[in-house]
Amino acid sequence: MIERLHSVQLLHGYLPRQELQQLAISMARPLSEVMGVASFYHLFRLDPPPPHRCVVCRGTACFVRGAERLEAALRQRGVAFETTSCMGACGQAPVLVVDGALAMGQPEALPWA
Amino acid sequence: MTTLQLQINGRAVSAAGDATVLEAIRSAGLQVPTLCHLDGLTPVGACRLCLVVIEGHPKLEPACVTAVADGMVVHTHTPELDTYRRMAVELFFAEGNHVCAVCVANGACELQAVAVEVGMDHSRFPYQYPRRQVDASHPLFSLDHHRCILCTRCVRVCDEIEAVHVWDVGYRGSSCSIIAGLDQPWGEVAACTNCGKCVDVCPTGALFRKEDGSGEKQPHPERAHQLVEARTEHHWHNQ
Ligand code: SF4
Ligand code: SF4
Ligand code: FES
Ligand code: FES
């Protein structure tokens, strides 16, 4: 089932409910079981990804150097973001990844700020 | 069927070869607190209340999912076990929002009964006061997630006995919750037959009939076992 969920996510960028329902029907599994698996793994997205993907590091170094303030600034600007633990770029803390590129955490420097 | 000899709290007890430690404890007239276990449903070892000491085992074992073995020496109540059990119950209270005074299950709640059994008078853990939902979308029943202890009895009864598997466990960590269908409102899930079995076996006031007010829930945890008995042994309980 996990493999099938992966293919759906690869195709759509997330797991649309409609597709989960189709998957349950084709595998003859209960809806709640499919949803149970899909919601358990952080790798699966249940909602469409935002137009830009922003991931803020919450690792110790970034935390100490103001990741919380960075998150607050993003929230204030209405930017949807995810969080992760240490990205291995502690020297530049606080860091975030915007559309796959590492950025240093000056909220003013964000493309849409 | 082979019969095995074991010792529970210093007493010689015999048990069927396929029995669990919990069954052996109960057949000896002894008892340990349980919450996720329910006769008639597959045991899952989720609540950790039935932990016992088995001599020679490096860790504590949940009695409900541990098979008996010949010569096993079991202790059901030690100071260590009593402490752990009380802590486990305290965690249940701290993790959800259990306000017994206004709960539909007040007086008929297994969590409440277990708290009394283990002598819990307060929680040493800070209350989390999680923000959860109440699902009142079903025409007959409601699910108040604040009172759910994730014992999965509802999941198992609906899957194993009613065979429609409306419920499952979704998400993880502190967001873990019981979900209906694709995490939809219960009332939207076409598979539900409105049988009420999940409501009957829920140990707390999480699942209840809409007409029940404070202290009015009448649970029927024995239904799971009765139905299994009726189906496998053709023995019916006619009230
Ligand atoms: S009422 Fe019956 S069918 Fe519906 S969720 Fe509960 S156990 Fe399952
Ligand atoms: S709703 Fe009731 S039966 Fe279901 S997991 Fe929660 S406490 Fe257990
Ligand atoms: S703590 Fe953020 S990159 Fe290491
Ligand atoms: S009753 Fe054994 S772990 Fe819950």
GROMACS .gro file of C-alpha atoms and ligand atoms in nm:
model
  376
    1MET     CA    1   0.000   0.000   0.000
    2ILE     CA    2   0.284   0.238   0.082
    3GLU     CA    3   0.420   0.195  -0.270
    4ARG     CA    4   0.084   0.277  -0.423
    5LEU     CA    5   0.058   0.585  -0.202
    6HIS     CA    6   0.401   0.692  -0.322
    7SER     CA    7   0.297   0.667  -0.686
    8VAL     CA    8  -0.016   0.873  -0.620
    9GLN     CA    9   0.189   1.140  -0.447
   10LEU     CA   10   0.445   1.140  -0.728
   11LEU     CA   11   0.167   1.200  -0.977
   12HIS     CA   12  -0.027   1.470  -0.789
   13GLY     CA   13   0.227   1.616  -0.548
   14TYR     CA   14   0.000   1.510  -0.262
   15LEU     CA   15  -0.267   1.254  -0.180
   16PRO     CA   16  -0.605   1.381  -0.298
   17ARG     CA   17  -0.898   1.225  -0.108
   18GLN     CA   18  -1.050   1.110  -0.437
   19GLU     CA   19  -0.735   0.912  -0.515
   20LEU     CA   20  -0.724   0.761  -0.167
   21GLN     CA   21  -1.078   0.643  -0.215
   22GLN     CA   22  -0.991   0.490  -0.554
   23LEU     CA   23  -0.690   0.321  -0.401
   24ALA     CA   24  -0.899   0.175  -0.119
   25ILE     CA   25  -1.152   0.042  -0.369
   26SER     CA   26  -0.894  -0.109  -0.600
   27MET     CA   27  -0.706  -0.274  -0.312
   28ALA     CA   28  -1.031  -0.374  -0.138
   29ARG     CA   29  -0.917  -0.216   0.189
   30PRO     CA   30  -1.121  -0.004   0.432
   31LEU     CA   31  -1.102   0.374   0.378
   32SER     CA   32  -0.990   0.437   0.735
   33GLU     CA   33  -0.704   0.190   0.701
   34VAL     CA   34  -0.573   0.368   0.391
   35MET     CA   35  -0.608   0.702   0.566
   36GLY     CA   36  -0.444   0.560   0.878
   37VAL     CA   37  -0.135   0.469   0.677
   38ALA     CA   38  -0.135   0.789   0.470
   39SER     CA   39  -0.162   1.013   0.777
   40PHE     CA   40   0.099   0.822   0.979
   41TYR     CA   41   0.396   0.898   0.758
   42HIS     CA   42   0.525   1.254   0.745
   43LEU     CA   43   0.642   1.187   0.391
   44PHE     CA   44   0.285   1.184   0.263
   45ARG     CA   45   0.104   1.511   0.211
   46LEU     CA   46  -0.271   1.514   0.254
   47ASP     CA   47  -0.312   1.870   0.128
   48PRO     CA   48  -0.189   2.027  -0.194
   49PRO     CA   49   0.158   2.175  -0.155
   50PRO     CA   50   0.175   2.557  -0.145
   51PRO     CA   51   0.309   2.729  -0.462
   52HIS     CA   52   0.642   2.780  -0.289
   53ARG     CA   53   0.783   2.529  -0.052
   54CYS     CA   54   0.945   2.669   0.257
   55VAL     CA   55   1.105   2.460   0.530
   56VAL     CA   56   1.236   2.622   0.846
   57CYS     CA   57   1.504   2.446   1.048
   58ARG     CA   58   1.422   2.389   1.412
   59GLY     CA   59   1.753   2.227   1.498
   60THR     CA   60   1.935   2.331   1.812
   61ALA     CA   61   2.170   2.580   1.645
   62CYS     CA   62   1.889   2.742   1.446
   63PHE     CA   63   1.669   2.747   1.751
   64VAL     CA   64   1.932   2.924   1.953
   65ARG     CA   65   1.993   3.173   1.670
   66GLY     CA   66   1.632   3.275   1.639
   67ALA     CA   67   1.437   3.014   1.438
   68GLU     CA   68   1.136   3.104   1.648
   69ARG     CA   69   1.154   3.469   1.544
   70LEU     CA   70   1.196   3.358   1.186
   71GLU     CA   71   0.885   3.142   1.211
   72ALA     CA   72   0.691   3.426   1.369
   73ALA     CA   73   0.796   3.658   1.086
   74LEU     CA   74   0.684   3.408   0.823
   75ARG     CA   75   0.356   3.351   1.001
   76GLN     CA   76   0.297   3.724   1.015
   77ARG     CA   77   0.346   3.743   0.640
   78GLY     CA   78   0.107   3.454   0.589
   79VAL     CA   79   0.375   3.228   0.440
   80ALA     CA   80   0.294   2.858   0.473
   81PHE     CA   81   0.598   2.665   0.590
   82GLU     CA   82   0.703   2.333   0.730
   83THR     CA   83   0.966   2.265   0.992
   84THR     CA   84   1.242   2.013   1.020
   85SER     CA   85   1.522   1.927   1.257
   86CYS     CA   86   1.891   2.000   1.189
   87MET     CA   87   1.974   2.039   0.819
   88GLY     CA   88   2.347   2.025   0.876
   89ALA     CA   89   2.399   2.391   0.794
   90CYS     CA   90   2.438   2.506   1.151
   91GLY     CA   91   2.717   2.751   1.061
   92GLN     CA   92   2.463   2.970   0.880
   93ALA     CA   93   2.188   2.934   1.139
   94PRO     CA   94   1.906   3.018   1.134
   95VAL     CA   95   1.843   2.858   0.796
   96LEU     CA   96   1.545   2.776   0.581
   97VAL     CA   97   1.501   2.605   0.247
   98VAL     CA   98   1.295   2.788  -0.012
   99ASP     CA   99   1.196   2.584  -0.317
  100GLY     CA  100   1.489   2.354  -0.266
  101ALA     CA  101   1.753   2.624  -0.212
  102LEU     CA  102   1.913   2.693   0.123
  103ALA     CA  103   1.860   3.046   0.247
  104MET     CA  104   1.977   3.226   0.554
  105GLY     CA  105   1.708   3.342   0.784
  106GLN     CA  106   1.654   3.708   0.717
  107PRO     CA  107   1.282   3.719   0.655
  108GLU     CA  108   1.322   4.046   0.459
  109ALA     CA  109   1.532   3.858   0.202
  110LEU     CA  110   1.252   3.625   0.100
  111PRO     CA  111   1.144   3.661  -0.264
  112TRP     CA  112   0.781   3.746  -0.185
  113ALA     CA  113   0.839   3.951   0.130
  114MET     CA  114  -0.486  -2.932   2.476
  115THR     CA  115  -0.187  -2.938   2.706
  116THR     CA  116  -0.215  -2.797   3.054
  117LEU     CA  117   0.071  -2.591   3.188
  118GLN     CA  118   0.168  -2.520   3.545
  119LEU     CA  119   0.267  -2.175   3.654
  120GLN     CA  120   0.296  -1.974   3.970
  121ILE     CA  121   0.113  -1.647   4.016
  122ASN     CA  122   0.180  -1.442   4.329
  123GLY     CA  123   0.316  -1.753   4.497
  124ARG     CA  124   0.010  -1.959   4.409
  125ALA     CA  125   0.020  -2.269   4.185
  126VAL     CA  126  -0.208  -2.218   3.885
  127SER     CA  127  -0.275  -2.440   3.586
  128ALA     CA  128  -0.361  -2.294   3.249
  129ALA     CA  129  -0.442  -2.419   2.902
  130GLY     CA  130  -0.141  -2.428   2.669
  131ASP     CA  131  -0.282  -2.155   2.447
  132ALA     CA  132  -0.386  -1.921   2.730
  133THR     CA  133  -0.247  -1.574   2.785
  134VAL     CA  134  -0.099  -1.470   3.117
  135LEU     CA  135  -0.404  -1.248   3.167
  136GLU     CA  136  -0.638  -1.545   3.126
  137ALA     CA  137  -0.432  -1.745   3.374
  138ILE     CA  138  -0.442  -1.458   3.623
  139ARG     CA  139  -0.818  -1.428   3.592
  140SER     CA  140  -0.885  -1.800   3.610
  141ALA     CA  141  -0.690  -1.803   3.938
  142GLY     CA  142  -0.938  -1.549   4.073
  143LEU     CA  143  -0.677  -1.273   4.069
  144GLN     CA  144  -0.686  -0.955   3.873
  145VAL     CA  145  -0.482  -0.683   3.709
  146PRO     CA  146  -0.625  -0.361   3.569
  147THR     CA  147  -0.690  -0.359   3.194
  148LEU     CA  148  -0.830  -0.102   2.952
  149CYS     CA  149  -0.750  -0.193   2.593
  150HIS     CA  150  -0.818  -0.561   2.650
  151LEU     CA  151  -1.172  -0.680   2.592
  152ASP     CA  152  -1.288  -1.039   2.584
  153GLY     CA  153  -1.399  -1.117   2.231
  154LEU     CA  154  -1.151  -0.882   2.059
  155THR     CA  155  -0.794  -0.949   1.948
  156PRO     CA  156  -0.561  -0.822   2.222
  157VAL     CA  157  -0.323  -0.544   2.119
  158GLY     CA  158  -0.125  -0.456   2.432
  159ALA     CA  159  -0.183  -0.084   2.386
  160CYS     CA  160  -0.260   0.056   2.731
  161ARG     CA  161   0.020  -0.108   2.933
  162LEU     CA  162  -0.194  -0.133   3.245
  163CYS     CA  163  -0.176  -0.511   3.264
  164LEU     CA  164   0.207  -0.516   3.288
  165VAL     CA  165   0.333  -0.793   3.515
  166VAL     CA  166   0.668  -0.918   3.636
  167ILE     CA  167   0.769  -1.255   3.493
  168GLU     CA  168   1.078  -1.394   3.663
  169GLY     CA  169   1.368  -1.433   3.422
  170HIS     CA  170   1.226  -1.181   3.174
  171PRO     CA  171   1.440  -0.870   3.140
  172LYS     CA  172   1.140  -0.637   3.107
  173LEU     CA  173   0.784  -0.609   3.226
  174GLU     CA  174   0.535  -0.792   3.004
  175PRO     CA  175   0.178  -0.698   2.915
  176ALA     CA  176  -0.024  -0.993   3.046
  177CYS     CA  177  -0.294  -0.963   2.777
  178VAL     CA  178  -0.058  -1.041   2.487
  179THR     CA  179   0.191  -1.271   2.660
  180ALA     CA  180   0.148  -1.647   2.623
  181VAL     CA  181   0.181  -1.869   2.928
  182ALA     CA  182   0.477  -2.105   2.950
  183ASP     CA  183   0.535  -2.403   3.172
  184GLY     CA  184   0.697  -2.312   3.503
  185MET     CA  185   0.641  -1.937   3.455
  186VAL     CA  186   0.659  -1.736   3.778
  187VAL     CA  187   0.438  -1.426   3.763
  188HIS     CA  188   0.391  -1.135   4.003
  189THR     CA  189   0.092  -0.909   3.942
  190HIS     CA  190   0.142  -0.656   4.216
  191THR     CA  191   0.480  -0.523   4.324
  192PRO     CA  192   0.559  -0.169   4.444
  193GLU     CA  193   0.721  -0.103   4.105
  194LEU     CA  194   0.417  -0.224   3.912
  195ASP     CA  195   0.181  -0.028   4.133
  196THR     CA  196   0.379   0.290   4.062
  197TYR     CA  197   0.391   0.232   3.687
  198ARG     CA  198   0.021   0.155   3.669
  199ARG     CA  199  -0.068   0.467   3.859
  200MET     CA  200   0.159   0.670   3.632
  201ALA     CA  201  -0.002   0.516   3.323
  202VAL     CA  202  -0.347   0.617   3.446
  203GLU     CA  203  -0.225   0.964   3.538
  204LEU     CA  204  -0.093   1.002   3.183
  205PHE     CA  205  -0.433   0.910   3.041
  206PHE     CA  206  -0.592   1.185   3.245
  207ALA     CA  207  -0.320   1.440   3.164
  208GLU     CA  208  -0.329   1.365   2.788
  209GLY     CA  209  -0.699   1.422   2.723
  210ASN     CA  210  -0.971   1.636   2.874
  211HIS     CA  211  -1.149   1.417   3.124
  212VAL     CA  212  -1.405   1.606   3.325
  213CYS     CA  213  -1.588   1.324   3.497
  214ALA     CA  214  -1.851   1.543   3.661
  215VAL     CA  215  -2.012   1.634   3.328
  216CYS     CA  216  -1.921   1.318   3.135
  217VAL     CA  217  -2.189   1.091   2.989
  218ALA     CA  218  -2.003   0.791   3.130
  219ASN     CA  219  -1.966   0.921   3.487
  220GLY     CA  220  -2.016   0.622   3.714
  221ALA     CA  221  -1.992   0.372   3.428
  222CYS     CA  222  -1.646   0.460   3.297
  223GLU     CA  223  -1.368   0.205   3.295
  224LEU     CA  224  -1.098   0.472   3.306
  225GLN     CA  225  -1.257   0.614   3.619
  226ALA     CA  226  -1.283   0.265   3.771
  227VAL     CA  227  -0.918   0.191   3.694
  228ALA     CA  228  -0.813   0.523   3.850
  229VAL     CA  229  -0.989   0.417   4.169
  230GLU     CA  230  -0.839   0.068   4.147
  231VAL     CA  231  -0.480   0.195   4.123
  232GLY     CA  232  -0.537   0.457   4.392
  233MET     CA  233  -0.484   0.763   4.173
  234ASP     CA  234  -0.588   1.080   4.357
  235HIS     CA  235  -0.412   1.338   4.140
  236SER     CA  236  -0.187   1.350   3.834
  237ARG     CA  237   0.181   1.427   3.878
  238PHE     CA  238   0.196   1.519   3.508
  239PRO     CA  239   0.080   1.860   3.390
  240TYR     CA  240  -0.252   1.851   3.210
  241GLN     CA  241  -0.212   1.910   2.837
  242TYR     CA  242  -0.563   2.048   2.775
  243PRO     CA  243  -0.540   1.948   2.407
  244ARG     CA  244  -0.778   2.116   2.165
  245ARG     CA  245  -0.975   1.832   2.012
  246GLN     CA  246  -1.304   1.792   1.828
  247VAL     CA  247  -1.645   1.647   1.893
  248ASP     CA  248  -1.793   1.462   1.597
  249ALA     CA  249  -2.171   1.479   1.621
  250SER     CA  250  -2.234   1.412   1.252
  251HIS     CA  251  -2.376   1.064   1.303
  252PRO     CA  252  -2.754   1.054   1.340
  253LEU     CA  253  -2.749   0.834   1.651
  254PHE     CA  254  -2.408   0.860   1.815
  255SER     CA  255  -2.133   1.109   1.889
  256LEU     CA  256  -1.758   1.086   1.939
  257ASP     CA  257  -1.596   1.327   2.181
  258HIS     CA  258  -1.224   1.302   2.104
  259HIS     CA  259  -1.141   1.480   2.431
  260ARG     CA  260  -1.232   1.163   2.618
  261CYS     CA  261  -1.070   0.911   2.383
  262ILE     CA  262  -0.779   0.713   2.528
  263LEU     CA  263  -0.693   0.543   2.196
  264CYS     CA  264  -0.758   0.195   2.331
  265THR     CA  265  -0.874   0.093   1.977
  266ARG     CA  266  -1.162  -0.118   2.105
  267CYS     CA  267  -1.395   0.063   1.865
  268VAL     CA  268  -1.156  -0.003   1.576
  269ARG     CA  269  -1.139  -0.372   1.656
  270VAL     CA  270  -1.507  -0.432   1.727
  271CYS     CA  271  -1.609  -0.258   1.405
  272ASP     CA  272  -1.348  -0.451   1.206
  273GLU     CA  273  -1.360  -0.793   1.371
  274ILE     CA  274  -1.723  -0.827   1.472
  275GLU     CA  275  -1.925  -0.587   1.259
  276ALA     CA  276  -1.671  -0.638   0.976
  277VAL     CA  277  -1.706  -0.292   0.821
  278HIS     CA  278  -1.393  -0.123   0.961
  279VAL     CA  279  -1.527   0.230   0.987
  280TRP     CA  280  -1.255   0.330   1.236
  281ASP     CA  281  -0.881   0.330   1.231
  282VAL     CA  282  -0.600   0.515   1.403
  283GLY     CA  283  -0.479   0.821   1.214
  284TYR     CA  284  -0.182   1.056   1.243
  285ARG     CA  285   0.082   1.010   1.514
  286GLY     CA  286   0.232   1.142   1.833
  287SER     CA  287   0.019   1.395   2.014
  288SER     CA  288  -0.201   1.438   1.703
  289CYS     CA  289  -0.287   1.069   1.700
  290SER     CA  290  -0.661   1.016   1.687
  291ILE     CA  291  -0.933   0.773   1.594
  292ILE     CA  292  -1.052   0.846   1.239
  293ALA     CA  293  -1.365   0.744   1.051
  294GLY     CA  294  -1.326   0.670   0.679
  295LEU     CA  295  -1.084   0.914   0.514
  296ASP     CA  296  -1.080   1.119   0.833
  297GLN     CA  297  -1.432   1.233   0.751
  298PRO     CA  298  -1.725   1.317   0.973
  299TRP     CA  299  -1.857   0.982   1.100
  300GLY     CA  300  -2.201   1.051   0.959
  301GLU     CA  301  -2.056   1.068   0.607
  302VAL     CA  302  -1.903   0.722   0.619
  303ALA     CA  303  -2.137   0.500   0.424
  304ALA     CA  304  -1.988   0.179   0.565
  305CYS     CA  305  -2.133   0.242   0.913
  306THR     CA  306  -2.432   0.017   0.976
  307ASN     CA  307  -2.541   0.217   1.285
  308CYS     CA  308  -2.502  -0.101   1.488
  309GLY     CA  309  -2.373   0.078   1.798
  310LYS     CA  310  -2.113  -0.184   1.888
  311CYS     CA  311  -1.833   0.070   1.907
  312VAL     CA  312  -2.043   0.275   2.149
  313ASP     CA  313  -2.115  -0.035   2.356
  314VAL     CA  314  -1.751  -0.131   2.404
  315CYS     CA  315  -1.590   0.213   2.444
  316PRO     CA  316  -1.445   0.216   2.798
  317THR     CA  317  -1.487   0.592   2.840
  318GLY     CA  318  -1.746   0.852   2.748
  319ALA     CA  319  -1.577   0.915   2.411
  320LEU     CA  320  -1.843   0.727   2.214
  321PHE     CA  321  -2.199   0.773   2.329
  322ARG     CA  322  -2.560   0.775   2.221
  323LYS     CA  323  -2.692   1.118   2.145
  324GLU     CA  324  -2.976   1.086   2.394
  325ASP     CA  325  -2.736   1.022   2.683
  326GLY     CA  326  -2.675   1.312   2.921
  327SER     CA  327  -2.427   1.337   3.211
  328GLY     CA  328  -2.389   1.001   3.380
  329GLU     CA  329  -2.649   0.836   3.157
  330LYS     CA  330  -2.432   0.619   2.932
  331GLN     CA  331  -2.490   0.246   2.973
  332PRO     CA  332  -2.194   0.069   2.817
  333HIS     CA  333  -2.205  -0.298   2.721
  334PRO     CA  334  -1.847  -0.419   2.701
  335GLU     CA  335  -1.969  -0.781   2.736
  336ARG     CA  336  -2.136  -0.765   2.390
  337ALA     CA  337  -1.813  -0.836   2.203
  338HIS     CA  338  -1.759  -1.163   2.384
  339GLN     CA  339  -2.126  -1.261   2.365
  340LEU     CA  340  -2.132  -1.215   1.989
  341VAL     CA  341  -1.817  -1.416   1.939
  342GLU     CA  342  -1.961  -1.693   2.156
  343ALA     CA  343  -2.288  -1.690   1.966
  344ARG     CA  344  -2.109  -1.720   1.636
  345THR     CA  345  -1.846  -1.976   1.724
  346GLU     CA  346  -2.021  -2.186   1.986
  347HIS     CA  347  -2.381  -2.125   1.885
  348HIS     CA  348  -2.457  -2.017   2.236
  349TRP     CA  349  -2.692  -1.722   2.261
  350HIS     CA  350  -2.749  -1.493   2.554
  351ASN     CA  351  -3.114  -1.395   2.541
  352GLN     CA  352  -3.196  -1.114   2.775
  353SF4     S1  353  -2.196   0.185   1.479
  353SF4    FE1  354  -2.126  -0.020   1.421
  353SF4     S2  355  -2.071  -0.002   1.205
  353SF4    FE2  356  -2.087   0.206   1.284
  353SF4     S3  357  -1.880   0.261   1.347
  353SF4    FE3  358  -1.978   0.175   1.530
  353SF4     S4  359  -1.929  -0.044   1.526
  353SF4    FE4  360  -1.884   0.037   1.322
  354SF4     S1  361  -1.336   0.609   2.106
  354SF4    FE1  362  -1.352   0.484   2.291
  354SF4     S2  363  -1.322   0.274   2.219
  354SF4    FE2  364  -1.249   0.408   2.058
  354SF4     S3  365  -1.028   0.428   2.099
  354SF4    FE3  366  -1.131   0.603   2.197
  354SF4     S4  367  -1.166   0.535   2.407
  354SF4    FE4  368  -1.122   0.350   2.287
  355FES     S1  369   2.034   2.338   1.365
  355FES    FE1  370   1.958   2.424   1.180
  355FES     S2  371   2.101   2.348   1.036
  355FES    FE2  372   2.170   2.257   1.222
  356FES     S1  373  -0.489  -0.458   2.881
  356FES    FE1  374  -0.294  -0.536   2.834
  356FES     S2  375  -0.196  -0.365   2.747
  356FES    FE2  376  -0.400  -0.293   2.775
   0.00000   0.00000   0.00000
